[in-house]
Every structure is written in structure tokens, then in C-alpha cells.
Short mmCIF file of C-alpha atoms in Angstrom, two decimals:
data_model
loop_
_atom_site.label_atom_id
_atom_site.label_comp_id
_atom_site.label_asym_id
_atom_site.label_seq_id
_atom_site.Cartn_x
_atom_site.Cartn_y
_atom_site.Cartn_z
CA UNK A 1 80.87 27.61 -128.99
CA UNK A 2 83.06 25.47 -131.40
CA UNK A 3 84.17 27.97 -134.27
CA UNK A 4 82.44 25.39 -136.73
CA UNK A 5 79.28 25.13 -135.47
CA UNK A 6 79.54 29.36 -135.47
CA UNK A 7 80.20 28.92 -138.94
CA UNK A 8 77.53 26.67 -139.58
CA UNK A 9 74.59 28.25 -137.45
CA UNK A 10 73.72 31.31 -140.00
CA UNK A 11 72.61 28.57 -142.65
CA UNK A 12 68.98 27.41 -142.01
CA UNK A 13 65.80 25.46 -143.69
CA UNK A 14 63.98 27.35 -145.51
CA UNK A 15 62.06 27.62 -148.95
CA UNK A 16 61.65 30.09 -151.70
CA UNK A 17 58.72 30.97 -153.37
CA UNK A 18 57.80 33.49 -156.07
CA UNK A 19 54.34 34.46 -157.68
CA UNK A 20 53.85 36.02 -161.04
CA UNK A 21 56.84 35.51 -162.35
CA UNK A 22 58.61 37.40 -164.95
CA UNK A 23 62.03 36.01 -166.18
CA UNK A 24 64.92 36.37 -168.72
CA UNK A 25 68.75 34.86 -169.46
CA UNK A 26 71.22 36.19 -171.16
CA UNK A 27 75.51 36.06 -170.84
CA UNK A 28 76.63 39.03 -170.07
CA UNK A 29 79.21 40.90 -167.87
CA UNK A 30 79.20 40.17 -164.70
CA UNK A 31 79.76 43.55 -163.37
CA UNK A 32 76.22 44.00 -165.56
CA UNK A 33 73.87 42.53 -163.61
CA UNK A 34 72.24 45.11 -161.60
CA UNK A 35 71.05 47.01 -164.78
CA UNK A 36 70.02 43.62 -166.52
CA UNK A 37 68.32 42.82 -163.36
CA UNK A 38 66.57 46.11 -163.75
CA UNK A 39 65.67 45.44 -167.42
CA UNK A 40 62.83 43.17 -165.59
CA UNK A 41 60.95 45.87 -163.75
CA UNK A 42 61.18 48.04 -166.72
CA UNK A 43 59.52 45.09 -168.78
CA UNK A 44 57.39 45.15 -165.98
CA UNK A 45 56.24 48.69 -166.16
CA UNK A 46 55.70 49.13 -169.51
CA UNK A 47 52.99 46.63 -168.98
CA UNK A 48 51.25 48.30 -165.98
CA UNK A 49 52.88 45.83 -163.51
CA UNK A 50 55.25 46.49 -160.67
CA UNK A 51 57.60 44.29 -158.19
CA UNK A 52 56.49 42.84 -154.97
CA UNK A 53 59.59 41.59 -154.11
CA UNK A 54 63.78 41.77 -154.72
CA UNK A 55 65.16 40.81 -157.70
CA UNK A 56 66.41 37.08 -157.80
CA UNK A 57 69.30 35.73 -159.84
CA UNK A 58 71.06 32.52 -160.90
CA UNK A 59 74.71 32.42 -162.37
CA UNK A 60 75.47 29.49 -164.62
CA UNK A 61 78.11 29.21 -166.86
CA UNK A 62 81.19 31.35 -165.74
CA UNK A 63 83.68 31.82 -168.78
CA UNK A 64 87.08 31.55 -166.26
CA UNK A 65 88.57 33.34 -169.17
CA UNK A 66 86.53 36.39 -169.61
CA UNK A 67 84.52 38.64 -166.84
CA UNK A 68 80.95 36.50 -168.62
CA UNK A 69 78.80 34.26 -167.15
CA UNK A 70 75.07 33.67 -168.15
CA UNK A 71 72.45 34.92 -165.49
CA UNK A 72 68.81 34.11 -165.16
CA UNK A 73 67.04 37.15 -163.58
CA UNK A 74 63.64 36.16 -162.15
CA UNK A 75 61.18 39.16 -160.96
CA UNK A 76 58.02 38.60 -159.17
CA UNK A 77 55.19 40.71 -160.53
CA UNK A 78 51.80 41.95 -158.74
CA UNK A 79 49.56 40.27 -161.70
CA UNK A 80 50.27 38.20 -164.71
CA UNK A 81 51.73 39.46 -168.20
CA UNK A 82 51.66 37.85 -171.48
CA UNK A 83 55.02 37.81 -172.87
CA UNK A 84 57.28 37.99 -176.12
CA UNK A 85 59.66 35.15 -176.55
CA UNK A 86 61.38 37.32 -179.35
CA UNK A 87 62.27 39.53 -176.86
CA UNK A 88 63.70 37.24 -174.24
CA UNK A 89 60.84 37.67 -171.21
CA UNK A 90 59.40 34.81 -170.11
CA UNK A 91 56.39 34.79 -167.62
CA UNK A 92 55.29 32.24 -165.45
CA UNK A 93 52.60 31.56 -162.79
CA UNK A 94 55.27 30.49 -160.18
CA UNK A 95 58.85 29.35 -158.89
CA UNK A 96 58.15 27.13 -155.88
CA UNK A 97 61.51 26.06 -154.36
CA UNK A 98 59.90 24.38 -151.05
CA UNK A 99 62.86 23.03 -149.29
CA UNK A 100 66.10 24.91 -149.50
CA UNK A 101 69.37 25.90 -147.53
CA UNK A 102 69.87 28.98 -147.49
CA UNK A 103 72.54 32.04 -145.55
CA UNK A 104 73.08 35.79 -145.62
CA UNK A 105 76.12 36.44 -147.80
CA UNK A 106 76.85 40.11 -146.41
CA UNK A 107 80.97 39.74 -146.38
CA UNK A 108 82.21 42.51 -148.55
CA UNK A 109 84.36 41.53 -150.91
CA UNK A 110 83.81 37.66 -150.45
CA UNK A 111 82.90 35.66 -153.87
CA UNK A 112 79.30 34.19 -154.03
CA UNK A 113 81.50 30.67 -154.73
CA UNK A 114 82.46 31.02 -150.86
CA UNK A 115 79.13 30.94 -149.73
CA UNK A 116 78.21 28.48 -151.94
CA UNK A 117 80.63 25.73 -151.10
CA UNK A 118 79.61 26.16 -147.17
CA UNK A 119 76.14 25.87 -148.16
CA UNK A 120 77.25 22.77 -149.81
CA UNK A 121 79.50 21.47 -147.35
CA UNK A 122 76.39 21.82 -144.61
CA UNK A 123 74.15 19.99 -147.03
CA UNK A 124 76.97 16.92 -147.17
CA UNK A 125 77.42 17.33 -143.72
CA UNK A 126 73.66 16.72 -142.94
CA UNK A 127 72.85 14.17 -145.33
CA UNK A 128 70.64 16.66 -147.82
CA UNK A 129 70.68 15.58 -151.64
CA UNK A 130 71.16 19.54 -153.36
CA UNK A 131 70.98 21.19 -156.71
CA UNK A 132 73.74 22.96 -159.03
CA UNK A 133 72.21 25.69 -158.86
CA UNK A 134 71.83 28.80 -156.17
CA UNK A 135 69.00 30.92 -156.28
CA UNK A 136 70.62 34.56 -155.00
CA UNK A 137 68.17 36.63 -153.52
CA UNK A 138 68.96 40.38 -153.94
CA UNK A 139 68.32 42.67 -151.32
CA UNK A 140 69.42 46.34 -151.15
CA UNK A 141 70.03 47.99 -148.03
CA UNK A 142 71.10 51.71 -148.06
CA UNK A 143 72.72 51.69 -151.30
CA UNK A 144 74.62 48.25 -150.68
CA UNK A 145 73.71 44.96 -152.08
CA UNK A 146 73.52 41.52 -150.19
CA UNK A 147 72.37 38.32 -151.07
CA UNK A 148 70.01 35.77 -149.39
CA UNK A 149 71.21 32.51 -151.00
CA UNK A 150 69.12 29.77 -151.86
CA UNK A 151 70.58 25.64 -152.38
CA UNK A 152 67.47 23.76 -153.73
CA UNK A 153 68.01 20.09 -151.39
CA UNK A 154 65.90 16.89 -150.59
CA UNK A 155 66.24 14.42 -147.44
CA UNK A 156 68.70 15.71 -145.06
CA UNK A 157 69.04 15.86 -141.31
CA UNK A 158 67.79 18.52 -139.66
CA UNK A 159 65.26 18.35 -136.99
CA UNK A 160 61.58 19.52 -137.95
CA UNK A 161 61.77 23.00 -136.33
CA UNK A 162 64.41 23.82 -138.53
CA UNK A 163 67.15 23.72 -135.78
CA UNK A 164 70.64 21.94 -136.66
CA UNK A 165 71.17 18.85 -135.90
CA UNK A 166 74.02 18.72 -132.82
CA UNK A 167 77.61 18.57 -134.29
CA UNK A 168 79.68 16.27 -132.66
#
């Protein structure tokens, strides 16, 4: 097999959707965001609530300068929550990403911006309009992180079964 349809066969169709949402964004160190993560299910506890599901992130804003970049943590709940602005929790009913890219980004020591510019390139590639922004699902796995990664995109070639379209 052609090393770049290898490269290209661990990115697939799918969608990402989240119920009972609770959410915050702050800047903050980027070495940070596993605890700030965490502040969610603590929010979430205090209120009776637990997680159904893995953390989920967005990074926006990386200072180049400085180890800071602004993070949106989103947590899905198992009921609903009535939140305090002041203190930076926001709740809502649902995220509904329905058609997205997404891979496994499981490389140690490999920078999220990798995986995002292949997700990119295969949504150029394949004719799919995408989004700025990756949604990084966070999965742990004996004591190790990885990330599911999410590219919001419209259009596109694939065919309806979610196989890739041949590469010529």
C-alpha cells in the first residue's frame, strides 16, 4: 500500500455529539490542562452530577511567546445543572458536531498541530469545507493520555459508508 494512503487511512467520517453539557474557558498554561479539565467534574459533583463521558477540549489562541493558550473544556453531564456565569461554568443542553474528520493522535511526543494539519490536508484533499477549530477528545488509558481529534467539515468526497475515496 502507497505510504500516503497508510497515512491517510486512520482519518475517517465521523461526528461528535455531547449531552448535558457543562463548559468553561479560560488561558492558562498549557501544561495545566488536565487539572482545569478536572475543575469540570468537580463543578459537576458539587451539584450531584457526574461524567458520562471523557473530557473534551479546544485550544485557541496560542501565545508563541509564552507556554499560554486559551482552552475551552467541555464535560458531558448525566442531567442538567443551572449554572453561575460569575464563576465561569456554562451549561448547555448539547454540542452536536454531526459531520466531522476525525484520527487517533497516540504518537508520543508529537504536537496536536501535526495531527491537525493532516486532518486538514485530507479535508483539502477530498474536497470537505472545515472549521478552525479541533475538538480533542481526551481519553485515558492506563495512566497515559490520547486524543480522538475532531475537524468540524461540510461537502467533501467520501463515499457514504464512510470509506475513502481511492487515491490516485
Amino acid at each position: 500500500m502507497p505510504a500516503e494512503k497508510q497515512k491517510h487511512s486512520r482519518i475517517k467520517e465521523s461526528s461528535l455529539i455531547l449531552f448535558n453539557v457543562l463548559s468553561r474557558t479560560e488561558t492558562i498554561e498549557k501544561a495545566m490542562w488536565l487539572d482545569r479539565a478536572g475543575s469540570l467534574k468537580i463543578e459537576a459533583v458539587r451539584h450531584g452530577l457526574y461524567p458520562v463521558g471523557p473530557p473534551v477540549m479546544t485550544i485557541d489562541r496560542m501565545d508563541p511567546l509564552s507556554d499560554r493558550a486559551t482552552f475551552t473544556f467541555y464535560l458531558p453531564l448525566n442531567g442538567s445543572l443551572n449554572t453561575d456565569p460569575e464563576a465561569g461554568f456554562v451549561f448547555q443542553p448539547s454540542l452536536m458536531l454531526e459531520h466531522t474528520l476525525f484520527l487517533r493522535h497516540d504518537e508520543e511526543g508529537k504536537p496536536f498541530s501535526a495531527s491537525h494539519r493532516e486532518l486538514q490536508a485530507f479535508a483539502r484533499e477530498h474536497g470537505f469545507s472545515c472549521s478552525s477549530v479541533f475538538y480533542h477528545v481526551m481519553i485515558a488509558v492506563y495512566g497515559e493520555w490520547y486524543a480522538e481529534i475532531h475537524l468540524p467539515v461540510s461537502g467533501g468526497g467520501l463515499l457514504p459508508n464512510g470509506q475513502e475515496m481511492p487515491i490516485e
